[in-house]
Amino acid sequence: EANADRAAELSGYQLDSMKRNDARYWDTAVPFENALLEDVNRFDSQAYKDQQREQAMADVTQAFDSTREQTARGLQRKGVNPNSGAFAAMQNQTDIAQASALANAANKTRLAADQVGLSTKMQMYGGMRGLAGLGATNAQLGISSMSTGNQSAQGMTNSAGSYLNANNAAMST
């Protein structure tokens, strides 16, 4: 009879422990997984991709606008006529460079946002299924996305450099 009482006590303890762990799973793990799934869906949404593309294009535009303003002030200090043909040619070259930089930024950012969306899906799936290798895939895709963004920034810098070269040519005429 003592063994039966001990077995009943142990069984009750195990049942209570199972109930606490089950409640913790439903109160903590499930809401956390749901929040992660919402993040994954947000990173893979068209709205997120559009937001990233628009931000990249705004950054390019801001860089070119800032360079134009600095150059115009510099040219005015040097007495260069903003209505001259050389100045107009420089502006035209800059407009072309900016259009190229905008297209590059939009394209590279779209590709990077696609990779971020895929990598977050893969990481979430791998985490939920205990597949550690998918985490490594996610890290590699993240590195690739960063590289793509850096290449886009380099293209923008090169375009701004072309603008400054045109500025120098206009000032020397």
Short mmCIF file of N, CA and C in Angstrom, two decimals:
data_model
loop_
_atom_site.label_atom_id
_atom_site.label_comp_id
_atom_site.label_asym_id
_atom_site.label_seq_id
_atom_site.Cartn_x
_atom_site.Cartn_y
_atom_site.Cartn_z
N GLU A 1 0.82 -1.18 0.00
CA GLU A 1 0.00 0.00 0.00
C GLU A 1 0.88 1.27 0.00
N ALA A 2 2.01 1.24 0.64
CA ALA A 2 2.91 2.39 0.66
C ALA A 2 3.42 2.68 -0.74
N ASN A 3 3.70 1.64 -1.50
CA ASN A 3 4.16 1.82 -2.89
C ASN A 3 3.05 2.42 -3.75
N ALA A 4 1.84 2.01 -3.52
CA ALA A 4 0.72 2.56 -4.28
C ALA A 4 0.52 4.03 -3.96
N ASP A 5 0.67 4.39 -2.67
CA ASP A 5 0.54 5.81 -2.28
C ASP A 5 1.67 6.64 -2.91
N ARG A 6 2.88 6.09 -2.86
CA ARG A 6 4.03 6.80 -3.45
C ARG A 6 3.83 6.96 -4.96
N ALA A 7 3.34 5.93 -5.62
CA ALA A 7 3.11 5.99 -7.06
C ALA A 7 2.02 7.02 -7.37
N ALA A 8 0.99 7.08 -6.55
CA ALA A 8 -0.09 8.06 -6.77
C ALA A 8 0.44 9.49 -6.57
N GLU A 9 1.30 9.66 -5.51
CA GLU A 9 1.88 10.97 -5.26
C GLU A 9 2.77 11.40 -6.42
N LEU A 10 3.60 10.48 -6.89
CA LEU A 10 4.49 10.77 -8.02
C LEU A 10 3.68 11.07 -9.29
N SER A 11 2.64 10.32 -9.51
CA SER A 11 1.79 10.54 -10.68
C SER A 11 1.12 11.90 -10.60
N GLY A 12 0.68 12.30 -9.42
CA GLY A 12 0.06 13.62 -9.25
C GLY A 12 1.07 14.74 -9.50
N TYR A 13 2.29 14.54 -8.99
CA TYR A 13 3.34 15.53 -9.21
C TYR A 13 3.64 15.68 -10.71
N GLN A 14 3.76 14.55 -11.40
CA GLN A 14 4.04 14.58 -12.84
C GLN A 14 2.91 15.26 -13.61
N LEU A 15 1.69 15.00 -13.21
CA LEU A 15 0.54 15.62 -13.88
C LEU A 15 0.54 17.14 -13.65
N ASP A 16 0.82 17.57 -12.41
CA ASP A 16 0.88 19.01 -12.13
C ASP A 16 2.02 19.68 -12.92
N SER A 17 3.16 19.02 -12.97
CA SER A 17 4.31 19.55 -13.71
C SER A 17 3.99 19.66 -15.20
N MET A 18 3.33 18.64 -15.72
CA MET A 18 2.94 18.66 -17.13
C MET A 18 1.96 19.81 -17.41
N LYS A 19 1.03 20.04 -16.50
CA LYS A 19 0.06 21.12 -16.68
C LYS A 19 0.76 22.48 -16.64
N ARG A 20 1.72 22.67 -15.70
CA ARG A 20 2.46 23.93 -15.64
C ARG A 20 3.27 24.15 -16.93
N ASN A 21 3.95 23.12 -17.40
CA ASN A 21 4.74 23.23 -18.63
C ASN A 21 3.84 23.48 -19.84
N ASP A 22 2.70 22.83 -19.87
CA ASP A 22 1.77 23.03 -20.97
C ASP A 22 1.23 24.47 -20.97
N ALA A 23 0.88 24.97 -19.78
CA ALA A 23 0.38 26.35 -19.68
C ALA A 23 1.48 27.33 -20.09
N ARG A 24 2.71 27.05 -19.64
CA ARG A 24 3.81 27.95 -20.02
C ARG A 24 4.01 27.94 -21.54
N TYR A 25 3.92 26.77 -22.16
CA TYR A 25 4.07 26.68 -23.61
C TYR A 25 3.01 27.54 -24.30
N TRP A 26 1.76 27.39 -23.89
CA TRP A 26 0.68 28.12 -24.54
C TRP A 26 0.69 29.61 -24.20
N ASP A 27 1.16 29.96 -23.01
CA ASP A 27 1.19 31.37 -22.60
C ASP A 27 2.44 32.11 -23.08
N THR A 28 3.53 31.39 -23.34
CA THR A 28 4.79 32.04 -23.69
C THR A 28 5.26 31.69 -25.09
N ALA A 29 5.44 30.41 -25.35
CA ALA A 29 6.04 29.99 -26.62
C ALA A 29 5.13 30.27 -27.82
N VAL A 30 3.87 29.95 -27.70
CA VAL A 30 2.96 30.15 -28.84
C VAL A 30 2.81 31.63 -29.19
N PRO A 31 2.59 32.53 -28.21
CA PRO A 31 2.53 33.96 -28.58
C PRO A 31 3.85 34.46 -29.18
N PHE A 32 4.98 33.96 -28.66
CA PHE A 32 6.28 34.37 -29.20
C PHE A 32 6.42 33.90 -30.65
N GLU A 33 6.07 32.66 -30.92
CA GLU A 33 6.13 32.15 -32.30
C GLU A 33 5.20 32.94 -33.21
N ASN A 34 4.02 33.28 -32.71
CA ASN A 34 3.07 34.06 -33.52
C ASN A 34 3.64 35.44 -33.84
N ALA A 35 4.31 36.07 -32.86
CA ALA A 35 4.93 37.37 -33.10
C ALA A 35 6.06 37.24 -34.13
N LEU A 36 6.83 36.17 -34.04
CA LEU A 36 7.89 35.94 -35.03
C LEU A 36 7.31 35.74 -36.42
N LEU A 37 6.23 35.00 -36.51
CA LEU A 37 5.58 34.79 -37.81
C LEU A 37 5.08 36.11 -38.38
N GLU A 38 4.56 36.99 -37.53
CA GLU A 38 4.11 38.31 -38.01
C GLU A 38 5.30 39.10 -38.55
N ASP A 39 6.45 39.02 -37.85
CA ASP A 39 7.66 39.71 -38.33
C ASP A 39 8.11 39.14 -39.67
N VAL A 40 8.09 37.81 -39.78
CA VAL A 40 8.49 37.17 -41.03
C VAL A 40 7.58 37.64 -42.16
N ASN A 41 6.29 37.66 -41.90
CA ASN A 41 5.35 38.10 -42.94
C ASN A 41 5.56 39.57 -43.28
N ARG A 42 5.91 40.40 -42.29
CA ARG A 42 6.17 41.81 -42.55
C ARG A 42 7.41 41.97 -43.42
N PHE A 43 8.48 41.24 -43.10
CA PHE A 43 9.72 41.34 -43.88
C PHE A 43 9.55 40.80 -45.29
N ASP A 44 8.59 39.92 -45.49
CA ASP A 44 8.38 39.35 -46.82
C ASP A 44 7.21 40.03 -47.54
N SER A 45 6.70 41.12 -47.00
CA SER A 45 5.55 41.78 -47.63
C SER A 45 6.00 42.74 -48.72
N GLN A 46 5.10 42.99 -49.64
CA GLN A 46 5.38 43.95 -50.71
C GLN A 46 5.54 45.35 -50.13
N ALA A 47 4.78 45.65 -49.07
CA ALA A 47 4.88 46.97 -48.43
C ALA A 47 6.29 47.21 -47.88
N TYR A 48 6.88 46.19 -47.26
CA TYR A 48 8.24 46.32 -46.73
C TYR A 48 9.24 46.52 -47.87
N LYS A 49 9.07 45.75 -48.93
CA LYS A 49 9.98 45.86 -50.07
C LYS A 49 9.86 47.25 -50.71
N ASP A 50 8.64 47.74 -50.84
CA ASP A 50 8.44 49.08 -51.40
C ASP A 50 9.05 50.15 -50.50
N GLN A 51 8.88 49.98 -49.19
CA GLN A 51 9.44 50.95 -48.23
C GLN A 51 10.96 50.98 -48.35
N GLN A 52 11.60 49.83 -48.44
CA GLN A 52 13.06 49.78 -48.56
C GLN A 52 13.52 50.42 -49.87
N ARG A 53 12.81 50.12 -50.95
CA ARG A 53 13.17 50.69 -52.26
C ARG A 53 13.02 52.21 -52.23
N GLU A 54 11.91 52.68 -51.68
CA GLU A 54 11.68 54.13 -51.62
C GLU A 54 12.73 54.82 -50.76
N GLN A 55 13.13 54.18 -49.66
CA GLN A 55 14.15 54.78 -48.80
C GLN A 55 15.49 54.85 -49.52
N ALA A 56 15.84 53.82 -50.26
CA ALA A 56 17.10 53.83 -51.01
C ALA A 56 17.09 54.94 -52.06
N MET A 57 15.98 55.07 -52.74
CA MET A 57 15.89 56.12 -53.76
C MET A 57 15.91 57.51 -53.13
N ALA A 58 15.28 57.66 -51.97
CA ALA A 58 15.32 58.95 -51.27
C ALA A 58 16.74 59.28 -50.83
N ASP A 59 17.49 58.26 -50.40
CA ASP A 59 18.89 58.48 -50.01
C ASP A 59 19.73 58.95 -51.20
N VAL A 60 19.52 58.33 -52.35
CA VAL A 60 20.26 58.72 -53.56
C VAL A 60 19.88 60.16 -53.93
N THR A 61 18.60 60.45 -53.93
CA THR A 61 18.15 61.81 -54.27
C THR A 61 18.73 62.83 -53.32
N GLN A 62 18.72 62.53 -52.03
CA GLN A 62 19.27 63.45 -51.04
C GLN A 62 20.76 63.68 -51.29
N ALA A 63 21.49 62.62 -51.60
CA ALA A 63 22.93 62.77 -51.86
C ALA A 63 23.17 63.68 -53.07
N PHE A 64 22.43 63.46 -54.14
CA PHE A 64 22.61 64.29 -55.33
C PHE A 64 22.16 65.73 -55.09
N ASP A 65 21.06 65.91 -54.36
CA ASP A 65 20.59 67.27 -54.05
C ASP A 65 21.63 68.02 -53.23
N SER A 66 22.19 67.34 -52.25
CA SER A 66 23.21 67.97 -51.41
C SER A 66 24.44 68.35 -52.24
N THR A 67 24.87 67.45 -53.11
CA THR A 67 26.02 67.73 -53.95
C THR A 67 25.74 68.89 -54.89
N ARG A 68 24.52 68.93 -55.46
CA ARG A 68 24.15 70.03 -56.35
C ARG A 68 24.20 71.38 -55.62
N GLU A 69 23.67 71.40 -54.40
CA GLU A 69 23.65 72.64 -53.63
C GLU A 69 25.07 73.11 -53.32
N GLN A 70 25.93 72.18 -52.91
CA GLN A 70 27.31 72.54 -52.59
C GLN A 70 28.04 73.04 -53.83
N THR A 71 27.80 72.39 -54.93
CA THR A 71 28.46 72.78 -56.18
C THR A 71 27.97 74.15 -56.64
N ALA A 72 26.68 74.38 -56.56
CA ALA A 72 26.13 75.68 -56.98
C ALA A 72 26.73 76.80 -56.14
N ARG A 73 26.83 76.58 -54.83
CA ARG A 73 27.45 77.61 -53.98
C ARG A 73 28.91 77.83 -54.36
N GLY A 74 29.62 76.73 -54.63
CA GLY A 74 31.02 76.85 -55.02
C GLY A 74 31.19 77.57 -56.33
N LEU A 75 30.32 77.28 -57.28
CA LEU A 75 30.39 77.95 -58.59
C LEU A 75 30.06 79.43 -58.47
N GLN A 76 29.09 79.76 -57.63
CA GLN A 76 28.74 81.17 -57.44
C GLN A 76 29.90 81.94 -56.81
N ARG A 77 30.58 81.30 -55.86
CA ARG A 77 31.74 81.96 -55.24
C ARG A 77 32.85 82.20 -56.26
N LYS A 78 32.95 81.32 -57.24
CA LYS A 78 34.00 81.46 -58.27
C LYS A 78 33.55 82.32 -59.44
N GLY A 79 32.31 82.78 -59.40
CA GLY A 79 31.83 83.66 -60.44
C GLY A 79 31.35 82.96 -61.70
N VAL A 80 31.09 81.66 -61.64
CA VAL A 80 30.60 80.92 -62.81
C VAL A 80 29.12 81.23 -63.01
N ASN A 81 28.75 81.56 -64.22
CA ASN A 81 27.38 81.90 -64.56
C ASN A 81 26.54 80.63 -64.62
N PRO A 82 25.50 80.51 -63.76
CA PRO A 82 24.66 79.30 -63.77
C PRO A 82 23.85 79.16 -65.05
N ASN A 83 23.80 80.20 -65.90
CA ASN A 83 23.09 80.12 -67.16
C ASN A 83 23.99 79.74 -68.33
N SER A 84 25.27 79.44 -68.03
CA SER A 84 26.21 79.12 -69.10
C SER A 84 25.96 77.72 -69.65
N GLY A 85 26.43 77.49 -70.85
CA GLY A 85 26.28 76.18 -71.49
C GLY A 85 27.06 75.10 -70.75
N ALA A 86 28.25 75.46 -70.25
CA ALA A 86 29.05 74.48 -69.51
C ALA A 86 28.32 74.04 -68.24
N PHE A 87 27.70 74.98 -67.56
CA PHE A 87 26.96 74.66 -66.35
C PHE A 87 25.77 73.76 -66.69
N ALA A 88 25.07 74.07 -67.77
CA ALA A 88 23.92 73.26 -68.20
C ALA A 88 24.35 71.85 -68.59
N ALA A 89 25.51 71.75 -69.26
CA ALA A 89 26.02 70.43 -69.65
C ALA A 89 26.36 69.61 -68.41
N MET A 90 26.94 70.28 -67.42
CA MET A 90 27.26 69.59 -66.17
C MET A 90 25.99 69.11 -65.49
N GLN A 91 24.97 69.94 -65.47
CA GLN A 91 23.70 69.55 -64.85
C GLN A 91 23.09 68.35 -65.58
N ASN A 92 23.17 68.37 -66.91
CA ASN A 92 22.63 67.27 -67.71
C ASN A 92 23.37 65.97 -67.39
N GLN A 93 24.69 66.04 -67.29
CA GLN A 93 25.48 64.85 -66.96
C GLN A 93 25.11 64.34 -65.56
N THR A 94 24.90 65.27 -64.67
CA THR A 94 24.52 64.89 -63.31
C THR A 94 23.14 64.25 -63.29
N ASP A 95 22.21 64.80 -64.07
CA ASP A 95 20.86 64.21 -64.15
C ASP A 95 20.92 62.77 -64.65
N ILE A 96 21.77 62.53 -65.63
CA ILE A 96 21.93 61.18 -66.17
C ILE A 96 22.53 60.26 -65.10
N ALA A 97 23.56 60.76 -64.41
CA ALA A 97 24.18 59.96 -63.35
C ALA A 97 23.19 59.66 -62.24
N GLN A 98 22.36 60.63 -61.89
CA GLN A 98 21.37 60.43 -60.84
C GLN A 98 20.32 59.39 -61.28
N ALA A 99 19.88 59.48 -62.50
CA ALA A 99 18.90 58.50 -63.00
C ALA A 99 19.48 57.09 -62.93
N SER A 100 20.74 56.95 -63.30
CA SER A 100 21.40 55.65 -63.22
C SER A 100 21.50 55.18 -61.78
N ALA A 101 21.89 56.08 -60.87
CA ALA A 101 22.01 55.72 -59.46
C ALA A 101 20.66 55.34 -58.87
N LEU A 102 19.60 56.06 -59.26
CA LEU A 102 18.26 55.72 -58.77
C LEU A 102 17.82 54.34 -59.24
N ALA A 103 18.05 54.05 -60.51
CA ALA A 103 17.67 52.74 -61.04
C ALA A 103 18.46 51.64 -60.34
N ASN A 104 19.75 51.88 -60.14
CA ASN A 104 20.60 50.90 -59.47
C ASN A 104 20.12 50.69 -58.03
N ALA A 105 19.86 51.77 -57.32
CA ALA A 105 19.41 51.65 -55.93
C ALA A 105 18.09 50.90 -55.85
N ALA A 106 17.15 51.21 -56.74
CA ALA A 106 15.85 50.54 -56.72
C ALA A 106 16.00 49.05 -57.00
N ASN A 107 16.81 48.71 -57.98
CA ASN A 107 16.99 47.31 -58.35
C ASN A 107 17.71 46.53 -57.26
N LYS A 108 18.82 47.07 -56.79
CA LYS A 108 19.60 46.36 -55.77
C LYS A 108 18.81 46.23 -54.47
N THR A 109 18.06 47.25 -54.12
CA THR A 109 17.28 47.18 -52.89
C THR A 109 16.14 46.18 -53.03
N ARG A 110 15.53 46.12 -54.19
CA ARG A 110 14.47 45.12 -54.41
C ARG A 110 15.03 43.72 -54.24
N LEU A 111 16.20 43.47 -54.82
CA LEU A 111 16.82 42.15 -54.69
C LEU A 111 17.18 41.85 -53.23
N ALA A 112 17.74 42.83 -52.54
CA ALA A 112 18.10 42.64 -51.14
C ALA A 112 16.86 42.38 -50.28
N ALA A 113 15.78 43.11 -50.54
CA ALA A 113 14.55 42.91 -49.76
C ALA A 113 13.96 41.52 -50.03
N ASP A 114 14.06 41.05 -51.26
CA ASP A 114 13.62 39.68 -51.56
C ASP A 114 14.44 38.67 -50.77
N GLN A 115 15.74 38.88 -50.69
CA GLN A 115 16.61 37.97 -49.94
C GLN A 115 16.30 38.01 -48.45
N VAL A 116 16.04 39.19 -47.92
CA VAL A 116 15.69 39.31 -46.50
C VAL A 116 14.39 38.55 -46.23
N GLY A 117 13.41 38.71 -47.09
CA GLY A 117 12.15 38.00 -46.92
C GLY A 117 12.33 36.49 -46.94
N LEU A 118 13.10 36.01 -47.90
CA LEU A 118 13.35 34.57 -47.98
C LEU A 118 14.15 34.09 -46.79
N SER A 119 15.17 34.83 -46.40
CA SER A 119 16.02 34.37 -45.30
C SER A 119 15.26 34.33 -43.98
N THR A 120 14.36 35.30 -43.75
CA THR A 120 13.59 35.26 -42.51
C THR A 120 12.61 34.08 -42.51
N LYS A 121 12.04 33.77 -43.66
CA LYS A 121 11.18 32.58 -43.74
C LYS A 121 11.97 31.32 -43.43
N MET A 122 13.15 31.21 -44.03
CA MET A 122 13.97 30.01 -43.84
C MET A 122 14.43 29.90 -42.39
N GLN A 123 14.81 31.01 -41.79
CA GLN A 123 15.25 30.98 -40.40
C GLN A 123 14.11 30.57 -39.49
N MET A 124 12.93 31.11 -39.71
CA MET A 124 11.77 30.77 -38.88
C MET A 124 11.42 29.29 -39.04
N TYR A 125 11.38 28.84 -40.27
CA TYR A 125 11.05 27.44 -40.52
C TYR A 125 12.09 26.53 -39.87
N GLY A 126 13.37 26.87 -40.05
CA GLY A 126 14.44 26.06 -39.46
C GLY A 126 14.37 26.05 -37.95
N GLY A 127 14.08 27.20 -37.36
CA GLY A 127 13.98 27.27 -35.91
C GLY A 127 12.83 26.45 -35.37
N MET A 128 11.71 26.46 -36.08
CA MET A 128 10.54 25.71 -35.62
C MET A 128 10.71 24.21 -35.83
N ARG A 129 11.59 23.83 -36.76
CA ARG A 129 11.77 22.41 -37.06
C ARG A 129 13.09 21.85 -36.54
N GLY A 130 13.87 22.70 -35.86
CA GLY A 130 15.15 22.23 -35.32
C GLY A 130 16.19 21.98 -36.39
N LEU A 131 16.10 22.71 -37.49
CA LEU A 131 17.05 22.54 -38.60
C LEU A 131 18.08 23.66 -38.55
N ALA A 132 19.17 23.41 -37.85
CA ALA A 132 20.18 24.46 -37.64
C ALA A 132 20.80 24.93 -38.95
N GLY A 133 20.88 24.08 -39.94
CA GLY A 133 21.49 24.46 -41.22
C GLY A 133 20.78 25.61 -41.90
N LEU A 134 19.49 25.74 -41.66
CA LEU A 134 18.75 26.84 -42.27
C LEU A 134 19.16 28.18 -41.65
N GLY A 135 19.62 28.16 -40.40
CA GLY A 135 20.14 29.37 -39.79
C GLY A 135 21.39 29.84 -40.50
N ALA A 136 22.24 28.89 -40.90
CA ALA A 136 23.45 29.25 -41.64
C ALA A 136 23.08 29.81 -43.01
N THR A 137 22.07 29.23 -43.64
CA THR A 137 21.59 29.76 -44.91
C THR A 137 21.12 31.19 -44.73
N ASN A 138 20.40 31.44 -43.65
CA ASN A 138 19.92 32.79 -43.35
C ASN A 138 21.08 33.77 -43.19
N ALA A 139 22.11 33.35 -42.47
CA ALA A 139 23.27 34.23 -42.27
C ALA A 139 23.92 34.55 -43.61
N GLN A 140 24.05 33.57 -44.47
CA GLN A 140 24.68 33.80 -45.78
C GLN A 140 23.83 34.74 -46.63
N LEU A 141 22.52 34.57 -46.60
CA LEU A 141 21.65 35.47 -47.35
C LEU A 141 21.72 36.88 -46.80
N GLY A 142 21.85 37.00 -45.47
CA GLY A 142 21.98 38.33 -44.87
C GLY A 142 23.27 39.00 -45.30
N ILE A 143 24.36 38.24 -45.35
CA ILE A 143 25.64 38.79 -45.82
C ILE A 143 25.52 39.22 -47.27
N SER A 144 24.85 38.39 -48.06
CA SER A 144 24.65 38.72 -49.47
C SER A 144 23.84 39.99 -49.62
N SER A 145 22.80 40.16 -48.79
CA SER A 145 21.98 41.37 -48.85
C SER A 145 22.80 42.60 -48.49
N MET A 146 23.64 42.47 -47.47
CA MET A 146 24.47 43.60 -47.08
C MET A 146 25.44 43.95 -48.20
N SER A 147 25.98 42.94 -48.86
CA SER A 147 26.90 43.18 -49.97
C SER A 147 26.19 43.90 -51.10
N THR A 148 24.96 43.48 -51.38
CA THR A 148 24.18 44.14 -52.41
C THR A 148 23.93 45.60 -52.07
N GLY A 149 23.60 45.86 -50.81
CA GLY A 149 23.39 47.24 -50.38
C GLY A 149 24.66 48.07 -50.48
N ASN A 150 25.80 47.46 -50.12
CA ASN A 150 27.07 48.17 -50.23
C ASN A 150 27.41 48.48 -51.68
N GLN A 151 27.11 47.55 -52.58
CA GLN A 151 27.37 47.79 -54.00
C GLN A 151 26.50 48.94 -54.50
N SER A 152 25.27 49.00 -54.02
CA SER A 152 24.38 50.08 -54.42
C SER A 152 24.92 51.42 -53.92
N ALA A 153 25.39 51.43 -52.68
CA ALA A 153 25.96 52.66 -52.12
C ALA A 153 27.20 53.07 -52.91
N GLN A 154 28.01 52.09 -53.29
CA GLN A 154 29.21 52.40 -54.08
C GLN A 154 28.82 53.00 -55.43
N GLY A 155 27.78 52.46 -56.04
CA GLY A 155 27.31 53.02 -57.31
C GLY A 155 26.85 54.45 -57.14
N MET A 156 26.20 54.74 -56.03
CA MET A 156 25.75 56.11 -55.76
C MET A 156 26.96 57.02 -55.58
N THR A 157 27.98 56.54 -54.87
CA THR A 157 29.19 57.34 -54.66
C THR A 157 29.90 57.60 -55.98
N ASN A 158 29.96 56.59 -56.82
CA ASN A 158 30.59 56.77 -58.13
C ASN A 158 29.84 57.81 -58.96
N SER A 159 28.52 57.77 -58.88
CA SER A 159 27.72 58.74 -59.63
C SER A 159 27.96 60.16 -59.10
N ALA A 160 28.04 60.29 -57.78
CA ALA A 160 28.33 61.61 -57.21
C ALA A 160 29.72 62.06 -57.63
N GLY A 161 30.66 61.12 -57.74
CA GLY A 161 32.01 61.46 -58.22
C GLY A 161 31.97 61.95 -59.65
N SER A 162 31.13 61.34 -60.48
CA SER A 162 30.98 61.81 -61.86
C SER A 162 30.46 63.23 -61.88
N TYR A 163 29.56 63.52 -60.99
CA TYR A 163 29.00 64.86 -60.89
C TYR A 163 30.10 65.87 -60.54
N LEU A 164 30.93 65.50 -59.56
CA LEU A 164 32.00 66.41 -59.16
C LEU A 164 33.02 66.60 -60.30
N ASN A 165 33.29 65.54 -61.03
CA ASN A 165 34.20 65.68 -62.19
C ASN A 165 33.60 66.64 -63.21
N ALA A 166 32.31 66.54 -63.44
CA ALA A 166 31.65 67.46 -64.38
C ALA A 166 31.72 68.88 -63.83
N ASN A 167 31.57 69.02 -62.54
CA ASN A 167 31.65 70.32 -61.90
C ASN A 167 33.05 70.94 -62.14
N ASN A 168 34.06 70.14 -61.94
CA ASN A 168 35.42 70.63 -62.16
C ASN A 168 35.63 71.06 -63.61
N ALA A 169 35.06 70.30 -64.53
CA ALA A 169 35.20 70.64 -65.96
C ALA A 169 34.48 71.95 -66.25
N ALA A 170 33.31 72.15 -65.64
CA ALA A 170 32.57 73.38 -65.88
C ALA A 170 33.30 74.58 -65.31
N MET A 171 33.94 74.39 -64.17
CA MET A 171 34.63 75.52 -63.54
C MET A 171 35.90 75.89 -64.31
N SER A 172 36.48 74.93 -65.02
CA SER A 172 37.73 75.23 -65.73
C SER A 172 37.49 75.86 -67.10
N THR A 173 36.22 75.91 -67.53
CA THR A 173 35.93 76.54 -68.85
C THR A 173 35.54 77.97 -68.73
#
